[in-house]
Amino acid sequence: VLGNVVPDKFIPLAEKTGYIICIGEWVLKQVCKQIKLWKQAGYYTLPVSVNVSVKQLEQIDFSKKVIEIVEEYNVKPDNIELEITESVSSGDLTTIVKNLKELKKHGFKISMDDFGAGFSSLGQIDRFELDKLKIDKIFIDDLLNISKKQNLVKSIIAMAKSLNLIVVAEGIETNEQLLYLKEFGCHFGQGYLLSKPLPAEEIEILLDEYKK
């Protein structure tokens, strides 16, 4: 009835109703299934990121379920990157940290998505044992025109590097932004300049290039 619904619309509703638990589990299974298919087809596979909700992380058996799903599809944990947001700071931190530590122990990578848009304290970054920090798009918009944003981005990159974290800039839309971020020492980038979101069959066209 509604056609394609953007995540900003349906995820808050799924979290409010509790459906995010089964949706999150389904998403992880689909990702593992796709990774397995790509490997069987002989594709070189990069780690696939999966967004994880606070509600999922607050489940006592969350880490156990994730490990069971990955084992069920015979996918290595280092093929999966779990993305959390700064909103985890408002959740049951004891359970969340316990789940993240267990997942790290099994080889999963943890990244913080949309960094700078929420309310996470710097002290908690270390507590979550992150591998990657993703700078929110709000800092990349108008990066060329606002010197304060440039200084903020430089500071975030420097801080992340001092903590041995990989830095990713989100929402890159122009070559000028890309060049600036390279100059600042940002490791990776994502955004429409590089690629729009793609269905699996279109990603395979890109993966075919790696096979040649």
mmCIF file of C-alpha atoms in Angstrom, residues 3-197:
data_model
loop_
_atom_site.group_PDB
_atom_site.id
_atom_site.type_symbol
_atom_site.label_atom_id
_atom_site.label_comp_id
_atom_site.label_asym_id
_atom_site.label_seq_id
_atom_site.Cartn_x
_atom_site.Cartn_y
_atom_site.Cartn_z
ATOM 1 C CA GLY A 3 5.389 1.304 -1.500
ATOM 2 C CA ASN A 4 9.031 1.510 -0.383
ATOM 3 C CA VAL A 5 9.184 2.935 3.143
ATOM 4 C CA VAL A 6 12.422 4.571 4.309
ATOM 5 C CA PRO A 7 14.115 3.224 7.480
ATOM 6 C CA ASP A 8 13.570 6.510 9.345
ATOM 7 C CA LYS A 9 9.835 5.810 9.121
ATOM 8 C CA PHE A 10 9.530 2.121 9.948
ATOM 9 C CA ILE A 11 12.441 1.466 12.339
ATOM 10 C CA PRO A 12 11.182 3.740 15.169
ATOM 11 C CA LEU A 13 7.774 2.042 14.867
ATOM 12 C CA ALA A 14 9.382 -1.421 14.871
ATOM 13 C CA GLU A 15 11.355 -0.501 18.003
ATOM 14 C CA LYS A 16 8.247 0.877 19.726
ATOM 15 C CA THR A 17 6.227 -2.284 19.020
ATOM 16 C CA GLY A 18 9.082 -4.712 19.696
ATOM 17 C CA TYR A 19 9.023 -6.078 16.127
ATOM 18 C CA ILE A 20 12.614 -4.888 15.702
ATOM 19 C CA ILE A 21 13.772 -8.077 17.472
ATOM 20 C CA CYS A 22 12.376 -10.442 14.828
ATOM 21 C CA ILE A 23 13.154 -8.003 11.973
ATOM 22 C CA GLY A 24 16.782 -7.763 13.144
ATOM 23 C CA GLU A 25 17.078 -11.541 13.329
ATOM 24 C CA TRP A 26 15.587 -11.910 9.840
ATOM 25 C CA VAL A 27 17.996 -9.291 8.426
ATOM 26 C CA LEU A 28 21.027 -11.072 9.887
ATOM 27 C CA LYS A 29 19.857 -14.400 8.434
ATOM 28 C CA GLN A 30 19.373 -12.802 5.000
ATOM 29 C CA VAL A 31 22.858 -11.273 5.149
ATOM 30 C CA CYS A 32 24.428 -14.618 6.095
ATOM 31 C CA LYS A 33 22.482 -16.372 3.348
ATOM 32 C CA GLN A 34 23.696 -13.810 0.792
ATOM 33 C CA ILE A 35 27.332 -14.041 1.924
ATOM 34 C CA LYS A 36 27.142 -17.833 1.607
ATOM 35 C CA LEU A 37 25.721 -17.542 -1.938
ATOM 36 C CA TRP A 38 28.441 -15.095 -2.959
ATOM 37 C CA LYS A 39 31.160 -17.372 -1.607
ATOM 38 C CA GLN A 40 29.698 -20.368 -3.419
ATOM 39 C CA ALA A 41 29.686 -18.314 -6.628
ATOM 40 C CA GLY A 42 33.386 -17.569 -6.135
ATOM 41 C CA TYR A 43 33.032 -13.877 -5.367
ATOM 42 C CA TYR A 44 35.543 -12.027 -3.221
ATOM 43 C CA THR A 45 33.437 -10.944 -0.257
ATOM 44 C CA LEU A 46 33.980 -7.880 1.875
ATOM 45 C CA PRO A 47 32.525 -7.678 5.396
ATOM 46 C CA VAL A 48 28.823 -6.793 5.334
ATOM 47 C CA SER A 49 27.527 -4.296 7.886
ATOM 48 C CA VAL A 50 24.339 -5.038 9.800
ATOM 49 C CA ASN A 51 22.608 -2.338 11.845
ATOM 50 C CA VAL A 52 21.736 -3.418 15.375
ATOM 51 C CA SER A 53 19.065 -1.754 17.500
ATOM 52 C CA VAL A 54 19.373 -0.909 21.194
ATOM 53 C CA LYS A 55 16.337 -3.152 21.777
ATOM 54 C CA GLN A 56 18.230 -6.096 20.256
ATOM 55 C CA LEU A 57 21.359 -5.426 22.308
ATOM 56 C CA GLU A 58 19.276 -5.302 25.482
ATOM 57 C CA GLN A 59 18.200 -8.912 24.946
ATOM 58 C CA ILE A 60 20.200 -11.116 27.331
ATOM 59 C CA ASP A 61 20.635 -13.841 24.693
ATOM 60 C CA PHE A 62 21.392 -11.492 21.768
ATOM 61 C CA SER A 63 25.063 -12.453 21.351
ATOM 62 C CA LYS A 64 24.186 -16.145 21.597
ATOM 63 C CA LYS A 65 21.543 -15.791 18.838
ATOM 64 C CA VAL A 66 23.948 -13.925 16.541
ATOM 65 C CA ILE A 67 26.631 -16.586 16.984
ATOM 66 C CA GLU A 68 24.088 -19.382 16.332
ATOM 67 C CA ILE A 69 22.837 -17.727 13.110
ATOM 68 C CA VAL A 70 26.359 -17.233 11.748
ATOM 69 C CA GLU A 71 27.266 -20.852 12.550
ATOM 70 C CA GLU A 72 24.015 -22.082 10.961
ATOM 71 C CA TYR A 73 25.025 -20.534 7.619
ATOM 72 C CA ASN A 74 28.708 -21.403 8.017
ATOM 73 C CA VAL A 75 29.749 -17.761 7.784
ATOM 74 C CA LYS A 76 32.863 -16.511 9.559
ATOM 75 C CA PRO A 77 32.280 -13.766 12.167
ATOM 76 C CA ASP A 78 34.816 -11.498 10.451
ATOM 77 C CA ASN A 79 32.457 -11.398 7.431
ATOM 78 C CA ILE A 80 29.932 -9.527 9.585
ATOM 79 C CA GLU A 81 30.274 -6.012 10.966
ATOM 80 C CA LEU A 82 27.707 -5.003 13.567
ATOM 81 C CA GLU A 83 26.775 -1.320 13.517
ATOM 82 C CA ILE A 84 25.507 0.340 16.662
ATOM 83 C CA THR A 85 24.540 3.992 17.151
ATOM 84 C CA GLU A 86 25.150 6.453 19.950
ATOM 85 C CA SER A 87 21.623 5.715 21.197
ATOM 86 C CA VAL A 88 23.032 2.592 22.897
ATOM 87 C CA SER A 89 24.157 4.990 25.634
ATOM 88 C CA SER A 90 20.523 5.357 26.683
ATOM 89 C CA GLY A 91 19.957 1.613 27.017
ATOM 90 C CA ASP A 92 20.738 -1.080 29.580
ATOM 91 C CA LEU A 93 24.508 -0.611 29.397
ATOM 92 C CA THR A 94 25.382 -3.634 31.536
ATOM 93 C CA THR A 95 23.613 -6.044 29.158
ATOM 94 C CA ILE A 96 24.684 -4.147 26.022
ATOM 95 C CA VAL A 97 28.377 -4.136 26.962
ATOM 96 C CA LYS A 98 28.214 -7.821 27.959
ATOM 97 C CA ASN A 99 26.730 -8.729 24.545
ATOM 98 C CA LEU A 100 29.303 -6.640 22.662
ATOM 99 C CA LYS A 101 32.211 -8.154 24.589
ATOM 100 C CA GLU A 102 30.950 -11.673 23.841
ATOM 101 C CA LEU A 103 30.594 -10.873 20.137
ATOM 102 C CA LYS A 104 34.068 -9.305 20.012
ATOM 103 C CA LYS A 105 35.469 -12.420 21.661
ATOM 104 C CA HIS A 106 34.029 -14.485 18.778
ATOM 105 C CA GLY A 107 35.607 -12.272 16.107
ATOM 106 C CA PHE A 108 32.824 -9.858 15.148
ATOM 107 C CA LYS A 109 33.758 -6.268 14.322
ATOM 108 C CA ILE A 110 31.809 -3.441 15.966
ATOM 109 C CA SER A 111 31.351 -0.003 14.441
ATOM 110 C CA MET A 112 29.552 3.112 15.677
ATOM 111 C CA ASP A 113 27.289 4.542 13.003
ATOM 112 C CA ASP A 114 26.275 8.230 12.722
ATOM 113 C CA PHE A 115 28.885 9.362 15.249
ATOM 114 C CA GLY A 116 28.369 12.931 16.459
ATOM 115 C CA ALA A 117 24.612 13.010 15.861
ATOM 116 C CA GLY A 118 23.684 11.494 19.228
ATOM 117 C CA PHE A 119 24.752 11.829 22.827
ATOM 118 C CA SER A 120 27.479 9.275 23.449
ATOM 119 C CA SER A 121 30.260 10.318 25.806
ATOM 120 C CA LEU A 122 33.871 9.820 24.799
ATOM 121 C CA GLY A 123 34.374 7.499 27.775
ATOM 122 C CA GLN A 124 31.769 5.092 26.427
ATOM 123 C CA ILE A 125 33.519 4.762 23.060
ATOM 124 C CA ASP A 126 36.274 2.820 24.781
ATOM 125 C CA ARG A 127 33.743 0.814 26.791
ATOM 126 C CA PHE A 128 32.043 -0.477 23.634
ATOM 127 C CA GLU A 129 35.381 -1.814 22.273
ATOM 128 C CA LEU A 130 34.769 -0.346 18.821
ATOM 129 C CA ASP A 131 36.747 -1.141 15.693
ATOM 130 C CA LYS A 132 35.337 1.613 13.500
ATOM 131 C CA LEU A 133 33.850 5.089 13.835
ATOM 132 C CA LYS A 134 31.518 6.439 11.148
ATOM 133 C CA ILE A 135 31.258 10.237 11.012
ATOM 134 C CA ASP A 136 27.653 11.371 10.592
ATOM 135 C CA LYS A 137 26.594 13.041 7.338
ATOM 136 C CA ILE A 138 25.726 16.287 9.165
ATOM 137 C CA PHE A 139 29.464 16.993 9.484
ATOM 138 C CA ILE A 140 30.126 16.280 5.807
ATOM 139 C CA ASP A 141 27.340 18.544 4.479
ATOM 140 C CA ASP A 142 28.763 22.018 3.781
ATOM 141 C CA LEU A 143 32.200 20.745 4.798
ATOM 142 C CA LEU A 144 33.855 22.992 2.218
ATOM 143 C CA ASN A 145 32.072 26.142 3.343
ATOM 144 C CA ILE A 146 32.125 25.966 7.138
ATOM 145 C CA SER A 147 35.538 26.027 8.813
ATOM 146 C CA LYS A 148 34.078 24.865 12.153
ATOM 147 C CA LYS A 149 32.876 21.665 10.482
ATOM 148 C CA GLN A 150 36.319 21.135 8.978
ATOM 149 C CA ASN A 151 37.898 21.504 12.421
ATOM 150 C CA LEU A 152 35.346 19.129 13.958
ATOM 151 C CA VAL A 153 35.958 16.474 11.293
ATOM 152 C CA LYS A 154 39.737 16.816 11.698
ATOM 153 C CA SER A 155 39.332 16.443 15.473
ATOM 154 C CA ILE A 156 37.107 13.360 15.175
ATOM 155 C CA ILE A 157 39.563 11.719 12.777
ATOM 156 C CA ALA A 158 42.531 12.520 15.045
ATOM 157 C CA MET A 159 40.686 11.213 18.122
ATOM 158 C CA ALA A 160 39.627 8.006 16.349
ATOM 159 C CA LYS A 161 43.161 7.362 15.116
ATOM 160 C CA SER A 162 44.552 7.884 18.623
ATOM 161 C CA LEU A 163 42.184 5.086 19.744
ATOM 162 C CA ASN A 164 43.295 2.870 16.822
ATOM 163 C CA LEU A 165 39.872 3.071 15.179
ATOM 164 C CA ILE A 166 39.153 2.957 11.452
ATOM 165 C CA VAL A 167 37.371 6.169 10.372
ATOM 166 C CA VAL A 168 34.584 6.274 7.778
ATOM 167 C CA ALA A 169 32.947 9.471 6.507
ATOM 168 C CA GLU A 170 29.264 9.131 5.634
ATOM 169 C CA GLY A 171 27.277 11.041 3.030
ATOM 170 C CA ILE A 172 30.031 11.963 0.558
ATOM 171 C CA GLU A 173 28.340 13.564 -2.436
ATOM 172 C CA THR A 174 31.040 15.612 -4.183
ATOM 173 C CA ASN A 175 34.626 15.107 -5.328
ATOM 174 C CA GLU A 176 35.620 18.166 -3.305
ATOM 175 C CA GLN A 177 34.361 16.559 -0.090
ATOM 176 C CA LEU A 178 36.224 13.372 -0.964
ATOM 177 C CA LEU A 179 39.503 15.235 -1.550
ATOM 178 C CA TYR A 180 39.127 17.167 1.720
ATOM 179 C CA LEU A 181 38.513 13.963 3.688
ATOM 180 C CA LYS A 182 41.504 12.256 2.066
ATOM 181 C CA GLU A 183 43.609 15.249 3.032
ATOM 182 C CA PHE A 184 42.334 14.999 6.624
ATOM 183 C CA GLY A 185 43.469 11.349 6.714
ATOM 184 C CA CYS A 186 40.055 9.674 6.711
ATOM 185 C CA HIS A 187 40.414 5.953 5.947
ATOM 186 C CA PHE A 188 37.152 5.197 4.123
ATOM 187 C CA GLY A 189 34.055 6.919 2.781
ATOM 188 C CA GLN A 190 30.516 6.145 1.754
ATOM 189 C CA GLY A 191 27.908 8.174 -0.053
ATOM 190 C CA TYR A 192 26.161 8.713 -3.360
ATOM 191 C CA LEU A 193 29.386 9.916 -5.002
ATOM 192 C CA LEU A 194 30.785 6.403 -4.546
ATOM 193 C CA SER A 195 27.585 4.367 -4.879
ATOM 194 C CA LYS A 196 23.904 4.527 -4.081
ATOM 195 C CA PRO A 197 22.417 1.619 -2.081
#
